XYZ file of C-alpha atoms in Angstrom:
753
model
C -17.988 -11.852 2.854
C -16.818 -9.951 0.910
C -17.682 -11.053 -2.392
C -14.252 -10.199 -4.272
C -12.768 -13.373 -2.497
C -15.432 -16.012 -3.046
C -18.032 -16.732 -5.403
C -20.860 -18.670 -4.440
C -23.127 -20.690 -6.559
C -25.677 -22.821 -5.734
C -24.565 -26.899 -6.322
C -27.893 -28.555 -7.039
C -29.025 -28.478 -11.128
C -32.031 -29.009 -11.893
C -32.202 -32.582 -12.426
C -30.829 -33.288 -9.246
C -33.448 -30.596 -7.782
C -36.519 -33.423 -9.821
C -34.315 -36.511 -8.712
C -35.131 -35.045 -4.656
C -38.383 -34.278 -5.294
C -39.484 -37.350 -6.897
C -41.063 -39.945 -4.770
C -38.736 -42.427 -2.937
C -39.213 -46.095 -1.960
C -39.576 -47.724 1.384
C -37.207 -49.094 2.771
C -37.766 -52.614 3.558
C -37.061 -53.824 7.074
C -36.959 -57.251 9.139
C -35.473 -58.971 11.836
C -31.252 -60.269 11.779
C -30.194 -62.485 14.405
C -26.314 -61.901 13.813
C -24.642 -64.148 16.999
C -27.397 -63.741 19.397
C -27.400 -60.018 18.489
C -30.608 -58.287 16.902
C -29.731 -55.905 14.614
C -31.097 -52.114 14.155
C -29.980 -51.267 10.731
C -29.028 -54.777 9.218
C -30.228 -53.357 5.660
C -27.562 -50.383 6.110
C -24.744 -51.081 4.043
C -22.128 -52.217 5.829
C -18.894 -49.674 6.467
C -16.086 -50.458 4.398
C -13.285 -47.281 4.522
C -15.933 -44.574 5.791
C -15.068 -40.975 7.422
C -16.536 -39.621 10.832
C -18.103 -35.894 10.579
C -20.272 -33.454 12.697
C -22.282 -30.915 11.544
C -25.694 -30.054 12.958
C -28.425 -30.508 10.075
C -31.961 -30.140 11.237
C -30.868 -26.878 12.353
C -31.912 -27.654 15.876
C -28.783 -26.705 18.359
C -27.147 -29.912 18.284
C -23.928 -31.467 15.852
C -25.335 -34.996 14.121
C -23.363 -37.793 12.726
C -21.922 -38.047 8.465
C -20.678 -41.152 8.166
C -18.746 -40.671 4.272
C -18.148 -44.270 3.314
C -15.129 -44.100 0.379
C -15.870 -47.613 -0.688
C -18.864 -46.354 -2.720
C -18.848 -42.387 -1.981
C -21.368 -43.103 0.376
C -23.368 -40.943 2.446
C -24.538 -41.831 6.086
C -26.522 -39.240 7.464
C -27.494 -39.944 10.831
C -29.250 -37.429 13.288
C -28.774 -36.698 17.262
C -31.826 -37.029 19.541
C -32.927 -36.825 22.956
C -33.053 -40.010 24.851
C -34.697 -39.420 28.106
C -31.630 -37.548 30.050
C -28.784 -38.727 26.849
C -29.257 -39.137 22.890
C -29.295 -41.389 20.140
C -28.448 -41.612 16.259
C -30.721 -42.462 14.415
C -30.368 -42.928 10.447
C -32.099 -40.068 8.850
C -31.465 -40.430 4.675
C -32.967 -38.121 2.960
C -30.550 -35.663 4.152
C -27.470 -36.784 2.521
C -29.905 -35.949 -0.471
C -28.846 -32.455 0.448
C -25.383 -33.168 1.204
C -23.047 -32.771 -2.450
C -21.300 -35.921 -3.045
C -18.128 -35.797 -3.176
C -15.510 -39.179 -3.590
C -12.228 -39.710 -1.392
C -12.602 -36.988 1.897
C -15.121 -34.354 2.613
C -14.313 -32.276 5.824
C -16.940 -30.642 8.036
C -15.871 -27.186 9.122
C -17.320 -23.217 9.982
C -14.720 -21.933 8.279
C -17.098 -18.672 8.693
C -17.804 -18.954 12.074
C -21.535 -18.076 11.453
C -23.059 -21.611 13.671
C -23.689 -23.531 9.848
C -21.451 -25.979 8.611
C -19.197 -25.351 5.673
C -18.014 -28.503 3.675
C -13.956 -28.865 1.843
C -13.355 -31.664 -0.340
C -11.117 -33.315 -2.229
C -10.781 -31.556 -5.862
C -14.085 -32.883 -8.262
C -12.507 -31.656 -11.334
C -10.339 -35.106 -13.610
C -7.132 -32.895 -13.888
C -6.310 -31.161 -10.715
C -5.528 -33.063 -7.138
C -6.996 -29.999 -5.063
C -9.837 -29.546 -3.050
C -13.355 -26.564 -3.727
C -14.933 -26.043 -0.890
C -19.402 -25.157 0.118
C -20.639 -22.448 1.925
C -23.336 -23.890 4.037
C -27.282 -22.723 5.064
C -30.299 -23.527 6.295
C -33.169 -23.759 3.598
C -36.547 -25.320 5.909
C -34.455 -26.169 9.111
C -32.231 -28.342 6.970
C -28.541 -28.077 6.039
C -27.874 -27.207 2.641
C -24.303 -26.080 0.167
C -23.488 -24.065 -1.516
C -20.630 -23.936 -4.772
C -17.760 -21.951 -3.675
C -16.481 -21.052 -6.955
C -12.672 -19.290 -8.105
C -13.417 -14.720 -8.903
C -13.406 -14.513 -12.531
C -14.385 -18.516 -13.002
C -15.963 -21.113 -12.931
C -13.007 -23.612 -11.270
C -13.940 -24.582 -8.355
C -10.798 -25.416 -6.584
C -8.897 -23.617 -4.271
C -5.768 -22.106 -5.610
C -3.365 -20.122 -3.881
C 0.137 -17.531 -5.913
C 3.420 -19.039 -6.630
C 6.123 -16.327 -7.168
C 6.032 -15.698 -10.649
C 2.130 -13.930 -10.140
C 0.230 -16.454 -11.676
C -2.062 -18.855 -9.246
C -2.480 -22.812 -9.123
C -4.079 -25.539 -6.607
C -3.217 -26.711 -3.266
C -1.699 -29.555 -4.076
C -4.104 -33.145 -2.419
C -3.209 -36.228 -3.155
C -6.598 -38.393 -3.909
C -5.788 -41.105 -1.037
C -4.758 -38.380 1.632
C -6.549 -36.781 3.623
C -5.586 -32.918 4.417
C -5.709 -31.025 8.437
C -7.927 -28.929 7.897
C -7.842 -26.685 11.140
C -6.907 -23.541 12.863
C -3.174 -24.156 13.458
C -2.315 -20.200 14.424
C -5.232 -19.979 16.760
C -6.621 -16.490 14.546
C -9.872 -17.352 13.885
C -9.658 -18.759 10.089
C -8.984 -22.348 8.620
C -5.589 -23.282 7.529
C -4.235 -25.981 5.495
C -2.048 -29.089 6.149
C -0.634 -31.383 2.959
C 1.178 -33.229 1.907
C 3.363 -31.636 -0.795
C 3.020 -33.527 -4.259
C 7.236 -34.314 -4.015
C 5.761 -36.535 -0.625
C 7.378 -36.673 2.827
C 7.388 -33.167 4.161
C 3.642 -31.164 5.162
C 3.336 -27.895 4.019
C 1.076 -24.903 5.963
C -1.242 -23.014 3.942
C -1.874 -20.178 5.781
C -5.525 -18.458 5.590
C -4.946 -14.640 5.297
C -8.514 -13.811 5.515
C -8.126 -11.921 8.996
C -5.483 -10.500 8.762
C -6.219 -8.803 5.517
C -9.624 -7.542 7.508
C -11.995 -10.002 5.715
C -12.732 -11.989 9.347
C -13.271 -15.570 8.668
C -15.739 -15.939 6.105
C -12.823 -15.717 3.287
C -10.087 -18.927 1.789
C -7.288 -16.941 0.566
C -4.543 -18.858 1.281
C -0.434 -18.167 1.356
C 1.539 -21.388 1.056
C 3.887 -20.114 4.036
C 6.047 -23.052 5.472
C 7.429 -26.073 3.645
C 8.154 -27.838 6.151
C 5.794 -27.685 8.341
C 7.397 -29.129 11.925
C 10.158 -30.044 10.668
C 9.688 -33.828 9.909
C 10.135 -35.929 7.448
C 7.971 -39.091 6.288
C 9.661 -41.592 4.748
C 7.139 -44.196 4.369
C 9.932 -47.148 5.122
C 8.679 -47.087 9.018
C 6.920 -46.658 11.642
C 8.491 -43.621 12.232
C 9.411 -39.919 10.777
C 12.308 -38.116 10.977
C 12.732 -35.649 13.953
C 14.051 -32.981 13.091
C 17.295 -31.537 16.130
C 16.626 -28.224 15.218
C 13.491 -26.219 15.540
C 14.254 -23.806 12.607
C 15.738 -26.666 10.084
C 13.813 -29.155 8.345
C 14.979 -32.865 8.573
C 17.478 -32.979 5.944
C 19.257 -29.892 6.423
C 18.055 -27.129 5.030
C 16.680 -23.389 7.563
C 13.304 -22.177 7.399
C 10.851 -22.040 4.606
C 13.681 -22.678 2.023
C 12.435 -25.979 -0.714
C 13.092 -29.538 0.004
C 12.944 -32.060 -1.713
C 12.512 -35.698 -1.243
C 14.124 -38.901 -2.233
C 11.579 -41.002 -2.757
C 8.180 -40.398 -3.476
C 5.348 -40.090 -0.838
C 2.704 -43.167 -1.305
C -0.500 -42.031 1.003
C -1.404 -40.267 4.593
C -3.785 -38.784 6.767
C -3.977 -36.019 8.788
C -5.308 -35.259 11.903
C -4.791 -31.459 14.164
C -5.399 -31.219 18.059
C -4.370 -29.936 20.776
C -2.883 -32.832 23.256
C -1.325 -31.011 26.408
C -3.540 -27.532 26.312
C -0.480 -25.250 24.779
C -2.354 -23.916 21.819
C -0.524 -25.094 19.349
C -1.430 -28.280 17.636
C -0.280 -32.123 17.958
C -0.807 -34.237 14.775
C -2.113 -38.217 14.275
C -0.631 -39.444 11.114
C -2.252 -42.600 9.558
C 0.043 -44.207 6.738
C -1.166 -46.516 3.665
C 2.334 -48.470 4.674
C 1.512 -49.271 8.115
C -1.251 -50.228 10.305
C -0.607 -47.889 13.561
C -1.212 -44.244 14.093
C 1.960 -41.719 15.227
C 1.229 -39.491 17.417
C 3.932 -36.238 16.860
C 3.908 -34.330 19.981
C 4.607 -29.928 18.934
C 7.272 -28.861 21.171
C 7.172 -25.558 18.852
C 3.953 -22.878 18.680
C 1.588 -21.655 17.116
C 3.644 -19.609 14.540
C 6.242 -22.058 14.158
C 5.736 -26.086 14.592
C 8.658 -28.097 16.169
C 7.579 -32.485 16.158
C 9.834 -33.068 19.016
C 8.751 -36.844 19.995
C 6.401 -39.339 18.230
C 4.381 -42.667 19.982
C 4.356 -44.925 16.762
C 1.600 -47.413 18.216
C -0.872 -44.056 19.331
C -1.893 -44.320 22.345
C 0.294 -46.097 24.424
C -1.239 -45.209 27.037
C -4.338 -47.518 26.352
C -4.752 -49.910 23.730
C -2.675 -49.107 20.730
C -4.854 -48.685 17.382
C -4.878 -51.491 15.057
C -5.470 -51.230 11.096
C -4.771 -52.942 8.722
C -3.682 -50.952 5.227
C -4.210 -47.447 6.278
C -5.763 -46.507 8.978
C -7.397 -42.783 9.454
C -8.575 -40.547 12.515
C -11.472 -38.322 13.366
C -13.301 -36.353 16.188
C -16.501 -36.243 16.977
C -19.044 -36.775 20.311
C -19.205 -40.432 19.922
C -21.469 -41.020 23.559
C -23.413 -37.398 23.907
C -21.462 -36.263 27.030
C -20.161 -32.502 24.613
C -15.889 -33.952 24.185
C -14.904 -35.513 21.302
C -13.765 -39.049 20.475
C -11.839 -40.595 18.834
C -12.226 -42.494 15.425
C -9.917 -45.013 14.006
C -10.569 -46.794 10.620
C -9.002 -47.329 6.897
C -8.680 -44.725 4.504
C -8.031 -48.097 1.691
C -11.269 -48.045 -0.384
C -9.572 -51.599 -1.209
C -7.939 -54.638 -0.099
C -8.015 -52.801 3.941
C -9.548 -54.059 7.332
C -13.766 -54.482 5.863
C -14.962 -55.960 9.679
C -14.013 -54.601 12.799
C -13.166 -51.657 11.465
C -14.416 -48.693 13.238
C -12.011 -48.545 16.546
C -13.864 -46.196 18.952
C -11.724 -44.404 22.041
C -13.548 -43.042 23.722
C -12.054 -39.900 25.479
C -12.116 -39.113 29.126
C -9.718 -35.900 29.757
C -10.604 -32.608 28.054
C -11.290 -30.988 24.246
C -7.138 -29.648 24.714
C -5.733 -32.726 26.626
C -6.971 -35.929 25.895
C -6.810 -38.932 27.769
C -8.431 -41.213 25.057
C -9.280 -45.826 26.309
C -10.679 -47.856 23.683
C -14.107 -49.120 23.881
C -14.921 -51.100 21.013
C -13.866 -52.054 17.544
C -17.366 -52.021 16.274
C -18.528 -48.881 16.574
C -22.024 -47.728 14.466
C -21.131 -51.330 12.087
C -21.707 -53.577 14.553
C -25.444 -53.118 14.106
C -24.723 -53.618 10.175
C -24.682 -56.898 8.203
C -21.879 -56.516 6.898
C -19.933 -59.224 4.989
C -16.665 -57.882 4.234
C -16.211 -56.988 0.894
C -18.523 -56.978 -1.917
C -22.063 -58.473 -1.621
C -24.957 -60.723 -3.621
C -27.855 -62.282 -1.682
C -30.053 -64.803 -2.802
C -33.169 -67.438 -1.147
C -34.427 -70.478 -1.075
C -35.469 -72.541 0.741
C -32.463 -73.986 2.179
C -33.834 -76.514 5.492
C -37.764 -77.604 3.558
C -40.010 -75.426 5.410
C -41.767 -73.561 3.443
C -39.685 -69.951 3.868
C -37.673 -68.381 2.083
C -33.856 -68.117 3.835
C -30.295 -66.425 3.035
C -27.316 -66.680 0.597
C -25.597 -64.480 0.396
C -22.010 -64.442 -1.643
C -19.177 -61.617 -0.533
C -15.894 -60.929 -2.304
C -14.208 -62.279 0.914
C -13.282 -61.878 3.861
C -9.550 -59.430 4.941
C -7.704 -61.359 5.702
C -3.851 -60.606 6.763
C -1.172 -62.716 4.695
C -4.196 -63.624 2.028
C -5.657 -60.909 1.649
C -9.441 -61.947 0.643
C -11.084 -65.257 1.517
C -14.551 -65.253 0.275
C -17.577 -67.669 1.099
C -21.232 -68.297 1.302
C -22.881 -66.763 4.483
C -26.430 -68.729 5.592
C -29.228 -67.135 6.996
C -31.978 -68.770 7.995
C -35.622 -67.383 7.886
C -36.666 -68.448 11.472
C -39.918 -65.694 10.738
C -43.056 -66.196 9.119
C -44.335 -65.991 5.496
C -45.182 -62.889 5.780
C -43.673 -61.500 8.484
C -40.384 -62.432 7.792
C -35.972 -63.555 10.161
C -33.403 -64.301 9.787
C -30.615 -65.521 11.645
C -27.203 -65.947 10.446
C -25.941 -69.989 10.589
C -23.224 -70.052 8.279
C -20.119 -67.895 8.103
C -18.811 -70.757 5.088
C -21.608 -72.934 3.397
C -20.626 -75.218 1.757
C -17.164 -74.644 2.478
C -16.593 -72.212 -0.471
C -13.820 -70.669 1.330
C -11.536 -73.281 0.267
C -11.295 -72.599 -3.009
C -9.820 -68.642 -1.883
C -7.198 -71.191 -2.075
C -6.977 -71.229 -5.519
C -7.383 -67.310 -6.363
C -10.712 -68.319 -6.106
C -12.941 -64.802 -5.123
C -16.291 -62.604 -5.836
C -19.058 -65.605 -4.887
C -21.960 -64.324 -6.127
C -24.802 -66.767 -6.165
C -27.978 -68.208 -8.249
C -30.894 -70.055 -7.190
C -33.451 -72.518 -9.111
C -33.927 -74.834 -10.585
C -31.254 -75.543 -13.376
C -32.011 -79.438 -13.575
C -35.744 -79.595 -13.714
C -36.319 -81.413 -11.178
C -37.900 -80.517 -8.927
C -35.703 -78.379 -6.554
C -33.595 -76.487 -6.377
C -29.858 -75.980 -7.171
C -27.613 -73.627 -5.971
C -25.037 -71.572 -9.331
C -21.382 -69.684 -8.462
C -20.412 -67.533 -10.229
C -15.799 -65.477 -9.402
C -13.470 -63.493 -9.506
C -11.855 -65.906 -12.809
C -16.096 -66.092 -15.130
C -16.793 -69.625 -14.331
C -18.998 -70.797 -12.589
C -19.974 -73.470 -9.983
C -22.268 -75.641 -10.244
C -24.069 -77.322 -6.714
C -26.872 -80.131 -7.064
C -29.509 -80.596 -5.397
C -30.169 -84.136 -4.373
C -32.629 -83.786 -2.447
C -36.087 -84.086 -4.599
C -38.968 -81.743 -4.173
C -40.188 -80.553 -0.380
C -36.812 -81.842 1.498
C -34.578 -80.467 3.002
C -31.296 -79.603 0.307
C -28.637 -82.373 0.370
C -26.096 -79.567 -2.866
C -23.615 -81.956 -4.103
C -20.022 -81.286 -4.029
C -19.748 -77.920 -5.495
C -19.047 -78.563 -9.087
C -16.193 -75.879 -10.757
C -15.735 -74.786 -14.475
C -19.460 -75.510 -15.153
C -19.757 -76.963 -18.547
C -16.837 -74.453 -19.287
C -18.657 -72.071 -19.142
C -15.827 -68.939 -18.952
C -17.246 -65.241 -19.485
C -14.037 -62.875 -18.640
C -13.652 -62.232 -14.735
C -16.766 -61.432 -11.670
C -19.336 -63.871 -13.627
C -23.127 -62.551 -12.166
C -25.461 -65.594 -13.023
C -29.279 -66.171 -12.510
C -31.316 -69.636 -12.999
C -33.841 -68.775 -15.133
C -35.941 -69.029 -18.346
C -35.356 -66.637 -20.163
C -37.305 -67.747 -24.115
C -40.334 -69.252 -22.491
C -39.924 -72.871 -23.047
C -39.391 -75.249 -20.021
C -36.085 -75.177 -19.907
C -33.759 -72.857 -17.188
C -31.787 -71.133 -19.168
C -28.821 -68.563 -17.452
C -28.262 -65.073 -17.632
C -24.627 -64.581 -16.518
C -23.127 -60.588 -15.785
C -19.556 -59.690 -16.299
C -16.139 -57.143 -14.823
C -16.363 -55.152 -18.534
C -19.961 -54.702 -17.647
C -22.589 -56.004 -20.368
C -25.124 -59.740 -19.909
C -24.029 -63.119 -21.343
C -27.411 -65.409 -22.469
C -26.906 -69.246 -22.732
C -30.079 -70.833 -23.845
C -30.231 -73.764 -22.188
C -30.191 -76.223 -25.139
C -31.366 -79.994 -23.379
C -33.864 -81.720 -21.878
C -35.969 -81.999 -18.925
C -33.508 -82.760 -16.511
C -30.704 -82.599 -18.400
C -29.513 -78.860 -18.360
C -27.696 -78.884 -21.936
C -25.299 -75.619 -22.499
C -23.295 -74.253 -25.233
C -19.868 -72.803 -22.931
C -18.843 -69.678 -26.132
C -20.804 -66.658 -25.527
C -21.332 -65.673 -29.223
C -22.309 -69.003 -30.395
C -26.120 -68.172 -31.366
C -29.149 -69.107 -29.427
C -26.652 -67.998 -26.857
C -26.090 -64.350 -27.234
C -22.195 -61.899 -25.592
C -23.861 -59.033 -26.200
C -27.415 -60.009 -24.794
C -29.781 -56.839 -25.352
C -26.748 -55.136 -26.313
C -26.513 -53.446 -22.619
C -23.347 -52.281 -21.107
C -23.136 -50.991 -17.600
C -19.690 -49.068 -18.442
C -20.802 -45.266 -16.621
C -18.348 -42.698 -17.601
C -15.532 -42.242 -15.183
C -15.141 -46.262 -14.465
C -13.502 -48.601 -16.939
C -15.450 -51.661 -15.587
C -19.828 -52.202 -15.329
C -19.489 -54.985 -13.722
C -23.141 -56.374 -14.579
C -25.481 -58.253 -11.874
C -28.435 -58.754 -13.741
C -32.829 -59.924 -11.508
C -34.815 -60.796 -15.086
C -38.920 -61.028 -13.332
C -42.198 -61.786 -14.753
C -44.745 -58.854 -15.427
C -48.138 -58.449 -16.452
C -46.322 -57.395 -19.903
C -43.604 -60.066 -20.166
C -40.045 -60.007 -18.677
C -38.081 -57.288 -17.926
C -34.583 -56.915 -15.652
C -33.263 -55.016 -13.829
C -29.514 -54.838 -13.215
C -26.992 -53.441 -11.095
C -23.356 -52.025 -11.774
C -19.574 -50.990 -10.995
C -20.661 -46.852 -11.012
C -23.829 -47.970 -8.247
C -25.965 -47.629 -11.051
C -29.140 -49.952 -10.863
C -30.885 -49.692 -14.572
C -34.471 -51.144 -15.195
C -35.030 -52.847 -19.133
C -37.932 -54.140 -21.071
C -36.740 -57.205 -22.391
C -37.363 -59.085 -25.957
C -37.434 -63.182 -25.431
C -37.695 -64.095 -28.699
C -34.781 -62.256 -30.326
C -31.450 -61.402 -26.973
C -29.256 -59.297 -29.904
C -32.195 -56.607 -29.829
C -31.757 -53.245 -27.442
C -33.718 -53.752 -25.069
C -35.286 -50.660 -23.706
C -34.115 -49.145 -20.484
C -37.696 -48.635 -18.612
C -37.977 -45.387 -16.117
C -35.662 -46.430 -13.228
C -37.089 -46.914 -9.588
C -34.138 -46.747 -8.250
C -32.836 -43.300 -10.032
C -30.399 -41.589 -7.274
C -30.189 -43.667 -4.751
C -27.012 -44.482 -3.243
C -26.695 -48.087 -3.045
C -22.484 -47.640 -3.237
C -20.375 -49.525 -6.416
C -20.936 -52.292 -7.073
C -24.365 -52.883 -6.807
C -26.555 -55.944 -7.320
C -29.552 -56.725 -6.512
C -32.620 -59.783 -6.399
C -36.073 -59.029 -6.689
C -37.974 -61.157 -3.979
C -41.081 -60.645 -2.142
C -40.054 -61.370 1.354
C -42.876 -60.681 2.778
C -45.613 -62.789 0.775
C -47.829 -59.386 -0.385
C -47.787 -60.002 -3.428
C -44.970 -57.331 -4.023
C -41.301 -57.608 -4.522
C -38.977 -56.060 -2.096
C -35.795 -55.327 -3.706
C -32.397 -56.203 -1.595
C -28.830 -55.201 -3.025
C -25.529 -55.925 -2.098
C -22.628 -53.724 -2.640
C -19.343 -52.927 -2.575
C -19.272 -52.445 1.592
C -20.374 -56.111 1.836
C -23.467 -55.003 3.057
C -27.289 -54.965 1.941
C -29.683 -52.570 1.427
C -33.097 -53.427 1.575
C -36.525 -51.261 -0.373
C -40.145 -51.796 -1.279
C -41.656 -51.805 -5.391
C -45.062 -50.975 -6.319
C -44.232 -54.314 -8.577
C -45.900 -57.440 -8.746
C -45.160 -61.033 -8.096
C -46.104 -63.061 -11.309
C -45.790 -66.717 -11.981
C -44.067 -68.142 -15.439
C -48.165 -69.752 -16.106
C -47.682 -73.965 -16.977
C -47.971 -73.693 -20.648
C -49.848 -77.802 -20.752
C -52.691 -77.629 -21.482
C -55.855 -78.195 -19.934
C -57.718 -81.784 -19.704
C -59.874 -83.628 -17.808
C -59.387 -86.718 -18.171
C -56.607 -86.301 -15.380
C -57.370 -87.097 -12.810
C -56.770 -85.859 -8.610
C -58.298 -84.623 -6.097
C -56.419 -82.110 -2.929
C -57.995 -81.384 -0.162
C -57.359 -79.107 3.611
C -56.390 -81.191 6.649
C -57.040 -78.616 9.371
C -56.731 -80.294 12.415
C -52.712 -81.390 10.808
C -52.043 -78.122 9.117
C -51.572 -79.998 5.912
C -52.654 -79.784 2.071
C -53.924 -83.360 0.960
C -53.361 -84.596 -2.515
C -53.882 -87.623 -5.039
C -54.645 -89.633 -7.341
C -55.821 -92.638 -8.567
C -55.241 -92.372 -12.505
C -51.666 -94.515 -13.650
C -50.328 -92.935 -15.996
C -47.406 -94.163 -18.192
C -45.398 -90.240 -17.595
C -45.116 -89.247 -13.964
C -47.410 -87.063 -12.388
C -46.568 -83.365 -10.841
C -47.567 -81.424 -8.968
C -47.167 -77.147 -7.495
C -49.291 -74.909 -5.469
C -50.052 -71.463 -6.151
C -51.643 -68.854 -3.882
C -54.162 -66.129 -5.899
C -50.947 -63.916 -7.155
C -49.366 -67.086 -9.364
C -47.255 -67.209 -6.204
C -45.056 -70.761 -6.339
C -46.023 -72.414 -2.374
C -44.863 -76.067 -3.197
C -43.777 -78.654 -6.165
C -42.558 -81.547 -6.713
C -43.546 -85.298 -7.019
C -47.115 -86.716 -7.139
C -47.111 -90.775 -7.237
C -50.148 -91.710 -5.318
C -51.280 -89.490 -1.768
C -48.949 -86.357 -0.965
C -48.844 -84.148 2.095
C -47.954 -80.677 1.535
C -47.310 -78.918 5.220
C -49.154 -75.459 5.174
C -48.369 -74.683 8.597
C -47.103 -71.451 7.420
C -50.170 -70.231 5.270
C -52.561 -67.294 5.351
C -56.198 -68.772 5.168
C -56.926 -67.904 1.190
C -57.758 -69.389 -1.900
C -54.913 -71.769 -3.592
C -54.395 -73.340 -6.729
C -53.175 -77.113 -7.477
C -52.121 -77.541 -10.097
C -51.057 -81.235 -11.341
C -49.498 -82.239 -14.382
C -47.663 -85.180 -16.579
C -46.232 -84.714 -20.083
C -49.729 -84.511 -22.166
C -51.923 -83.025 -19.550
C -53.006 -80.796 -16.902
C -55.845 -80.135 -14.813
C -56.260 -77.608 -11.629
C -58.239 -77.038 -8.412
C -58.803 -74.898 -5.923
C -58.948 -75.947 -1.898
C -59.912 -73.100 0.399
C -57.004 -72.813 3.711
C -58.383 -71.625 6.665
C-alpha cells in the first residue's frame, strides 16, 4: 500500500477498548412459542431495516454474515459454522465489538485483494454527506478494522479532485445506498452513487491500478455524470432510458453534467452481472415505490448503457413487494457457494416491519443468476418481532401463579394506515424456575381500536394502583396521556380488566408517555413515574387513600415533579430522549434504570424524599450494549433465582434480555408486629395447597401475603376465615405468611416440601 495515498489509523480508542474488555452481562433466554413454532432466538431484538453483508469474522476461511439494522444502527454478527454436510448460522455477539459503529449503511468489500474484508460506510462527519473506509486485518483470528484518513489531514471522508484543483467529497445522501464494485473489471473498487442534483448516477472510477499501485489504494475521479445513460425521475416505477449509448436521457452528450428537473429523494443500488457478459446490470430500489427495477446493460465495461428494464423484478418469479424503499443485498444464504438475493426495507420508520426480509434463492450461477422466492421472513422468523417499538411488562394474567408477559408496541405497519398499535399477550406455560412463553393474543384488550384516534406507542405497566390486592394496568401512548384498565377480579384470580379508560385522571405529559406503577415515597400508596419523549421524568404522587388513588394531573405542582431527579435522557445528536423508567428496590433503598431514544440505559440512585434533587448516575451495568434506539427496560426475576433479569424493548419491535447481579427485594410491610392477631398456616402436601385460617374477629378486614426467603411475593389476597393457596408451582423451601389489618401484623414460617 502506498502511504501517500491512504493513511491508516486505529479506530478503537482507549475508552472503547476498556469497554470491550469489561465483563458483559450474560444473555437470558427461554422458550417462546409463536403460532406453533418455538423461536430459536426470541430475544435477538427484531429487524426493521436490515442490511446483509458477508465477511470472514473469525479467519476460518468461511464467509460469515453481518446483519446491520439502520433502525437503531445495530450490528448482528453470525458465524457460519459446519453442521454435518452443510453449515449453519450462529449468533456471535462479541464480534460486533470489533466492527466500527456506523450509521445509514455499511458495505464490506475487499478493496486491496488481500483476502480480508474491508469496510465502506456513510461518512460520520455530520457536516458532510460522503463515505469513509476501513482497512481490515486479523488480530487473534478476529477481524479488526483501521480507519483510513485522507493524507495530510484528520479527515476520514473519501475525496476526489475538481477541475479547479481542489478536492471535495463523493456525495452520498444519508438515505441512499451506493454501489461499491469493480465496475470496469480492472481489479479495484469503483463507486456508483446518485448525484446531489438527483436522477443521475455518477461513476467514480478508482485509478489505483492505472497508476501502478495495484488495487490497494482508493484514488477516485468522477469519470461519468450519467452512468448507464438513464434518468430516474421518481414519478413512477420506471426510469427514462436513452436510445443512444453516447447520450444521456436529457440529450446531453457524453460526460457533460446533466441537470435534473426534480430532486432525487432516495435510492438503493446493487450492481451484478446477470447475463455473463462482463458488464454490470443494476437492481434499483426507490423510496417512493414498493418494487425493484432491474436495468439491463446493453453497453460494456467502459460505457454502460441501460437498454431495458423490469419494473417488477423478478418477472420470472414472484416480484418483490416491499412498501416504502426496498433495497437488495447478495449473500450465500443456503451455503451452496453461490450468492442469493435478499430484499428488505431501507427506511428506518414507517415501512414494512414484519415479514420484511424476502429471500430469493439463486438457482443459476454467480454471473447468470436465477432468483426464486423461498420465504418472506428470512432470519427474522426466529425472533420475537412486534413490528415497530416494544415495551414489555409482566403480571399473572391467568391466575396460575406465573408471571405472563404483555408487550405494547408503537404499532404494526399497515398500508394506508401506517401504524396499528397493539398489546401482545404471552402466557407463561413454563414453571416458576423455568419460564416459557406462548403467544395468545396479538390484540389484547382490543387496544388496536384506539389507533383510529391517532393513538399508538403503547407502553404498558402493571401494579396494584387502586390498592385492592389485584394487579391493574396503566398504558402510556403517543399523545402523552394514560389508559387505566382496572382489574375487577380480586386477589389471586385470573384478571378481569374493565374497559380501557382513556385520559386517566387528566394526566398528560407531552408525548410518548411511558409509565411505571410503584410506591415511590414508601407511604403504602402506589404512585406513578412517567417518562416522555423530551427525555425528562415525571413523578405523580398518589394523594388518595387505599382503594381510591388520587392524582393531581399537573406534574409541576408539588408534591409532583416534572423534573424528577433532574433526569434528562437526551444524548448529543438526539433531539428527543424518550425516557422509559423502571424503579427497583435495593438493600440501600431504591434505584432506577431508564431507557432512552439513543439506546443508552442509565442507572440512577434515587432520593425518595427529595424528588427535585439531582440523582446520582451509578456505574452502569449496561454501558456499551447495542440494543438499538428507543430502549424500554424492565427488571423482573423470571427464573426465581433471586436475581433480576433485564428485558429491553427497542425501536425494531423486538426484545433483548440479560441476566443481572441485582438481587430481588420487595418493600417490607410498615405495620408493626402484633401478638394479638391470631391465625395459623399449614402446608397440605396431598393437595399442594397452603391453608391459611383465622378465628379472630376484627373491625378491620384482614389481608394475607406469602413471600419467599428472598422477599418475593408469591400470593396475596383477602382473608375472611380460611383461604387455600395453590402451591403446585412453588419450589420446596421456607415461606413466610403475613396477615395484617390496618393496625396490626403477624408473620409465621411454613415449610413447603
